[in-house]
Amino acid sequence: MSLVVQKFGGTSVATAEQIHRAARRAIQEKLAGRRVVAVVSAMGESTDRLIELAYQISRNPPKRELDMLVTTGEQVSIALMAMAIHEAGHHAISLTAAQVGLVTDSVHTKARIHSISAERINRELDAGRIVIVAGFQGVDPAGEITALGRGASDTTAVALAAVLEAEVCEIYTDVDGVYTADPRLVPQARKIGRVSYDEMLELASLGAGVVHSRGIEFGTKYQVPIHVRSSMTDNKGTMIVPETPGMEDVIVRGVTLRRDLARIRLNRVPNRPGSAARIFERVNAHHLVVDDIIQNVTGDGTMVDIDFTIDLEDAPQARALCEMLAQEMDIGSVQVEDQVSKVSIVGVGMRSHTGVAARMFRALADSQINIENINTSEIVISVIVRRDDGEKALRALHAAFQLDTGP
Ligand code: ADP
Ligand code: ASP
Ligand code: MG
């Protein structure tokens, strides 16, 4: 019998009525003869509320306790969803990550999934139940509750779909698919019918918050077809699938904005083997994720300047770390620029078209936007701009690559 994993995001279970609607979708699939696993997020913005509460109590809440707190949101919604299914006369059971056996590492607030046991879920499915699993949470090998990072219920869903060999993982959300840009920022954005795993991974990690990037990593690795669609309609959404030949015809599939970044600059780092290794080993040991590293030789060649970007929320920690390193390693000074954003264009078509970068820079120049850094890879070109210019840059690029009007 085929199996489907359905994931309902916070906006799709924000009210009792929406929970009933989500329950009806799960039941519909069950009645069509499929095994159904639903992964549910916390209701509406309740995770935000929990985090605000934590910071009312403490300016620096212990991360273990933060995870204990934020994962409660999903426990509420899975129970309500199971009740809604019972109310409609069908069998369902809600399970937390610990009950499923979803094991993660011990990095609180951004834990990574290590393994998932299919045993309990399969037993419940065999008994004819719809299984409702809490998204976003895990349990480490010592039994501690962990959280997988903001927006990570998607990752729970795709990882489960991989383990259970689901036919499809459906992501139900408040938009009817993946768009060429965030429709809240670019009203002209259009729905994409099909996007490759590689493109979606880049779009998601570069700011398209519609699907959590780690979920796409699982999707790619285990070739899980992912269908992003609206919980309000039955329309077909966006299919995330392996790349097919025609996909390279479109140069840019989408544009993204990562608004809240900071750039850390280490001035006058001694130019000798091991300097960069020592800096980034230390940063990595604190689980800070950096990108866009730039190194320039300065003066007579005995020194280098090293720049890197980081999530704005990690900037205070990164600054403290770098100031310590500056003392230990005789680094000149540490500067933090906290008003930067990253704008990117993504598409497999870049592999077979030339002049894409020049066209991007021209569009930014014509909009009077200054580029602070540039980073390119096979299917992405990113620029760092001042935060005030971020949305303008996004819209300029959306228009320049004809995403407003289609190919
Ligand atoms: P959920 O609660 O269902 O997980 P999210 O808020 O996490 O929903 O994701 C849906 C939102 O993602 C949309 O409302 C939209 O504003 C935003 N978004 C950002 N980039 C894109 C994009 N490229 N395509 C569609 N939606 C996007
Ligand atoms: N409830 C969690 C969050 O708001 C996880 C999710 O919604 O995917 O981040
Ligand atoms: Mg989400």
mmCIF file of C-alpha atoms and ligand atoms in Angstrom, residues 7 10 41-42 47 74 136 149-154, ligand 2:
data_model
loop_
_atom_site.group_PDB
_atom_site.id
_atom_site.type_symbol
_atom_site.label_atom_id
_atom_site.label_comp_id
_atom_site.label_asym_id
_atom_site.label_seq_id
_atom_site.Cartn_x
_atom_site.Cartn_y
_atom_site.Cartn_z
ATOM 1 C CA LYS A 7 3.204 18.245 6.595
ATOM 2 C CA GLY A 10 1.852 26.637 11.560
ATOM 3 C CA SER A 41 3.943 22.329 13.320
ATOM 4 C CA ALA A 42 2.945 24.436 16.295
ATOM 5 C CA THR A 47 6.590 29.193 18.690
ATOM 6 C CA GLU A 74 4.065 20.855 18.480
ATOM 7 C CA PHE A 136 10.631 20.298 14.753
ATOM 8 C CA GLY A 149 15.874 24.891 14.202
ATOM 9 C CA ARG A 150 13.213 27.384 13.150
ATOM 10 C CA GLY A 151 11.030 26.119 10.336
ATOM 11 C CA ALA A 152 12.367 22.594 10.650
ATOM 12 C CA SER A 153 9.074 20.705 10.707
ATOM 13 C CA ASP A 154 9.615 20.455 6.961
HETATM 14 N N1 ASP B 2 7.148 25.551 15.040
HETATM 15 C C1 ASP B 2 8.514 25.645 14.559
HETATM 16 C C2 ASP B 2 8.846 27.066 14.155
HETATM 17 O O1 ASP B 2 7.991 27.936 14.210
HETATM 18 C C3 ASP B 2 8.824 24.670 13.474
HETATM 19 C C4 ASP B 2 8.062 24.877 12.180
HETATM 20 O O2 ASP B 2 7.068 25.593 12.157
HETATM 21 O O3 ASP B 2 8.484 24.300 11.171
HETATM 22 O O4 ASP B 2 9.956 27.339 13.808
#
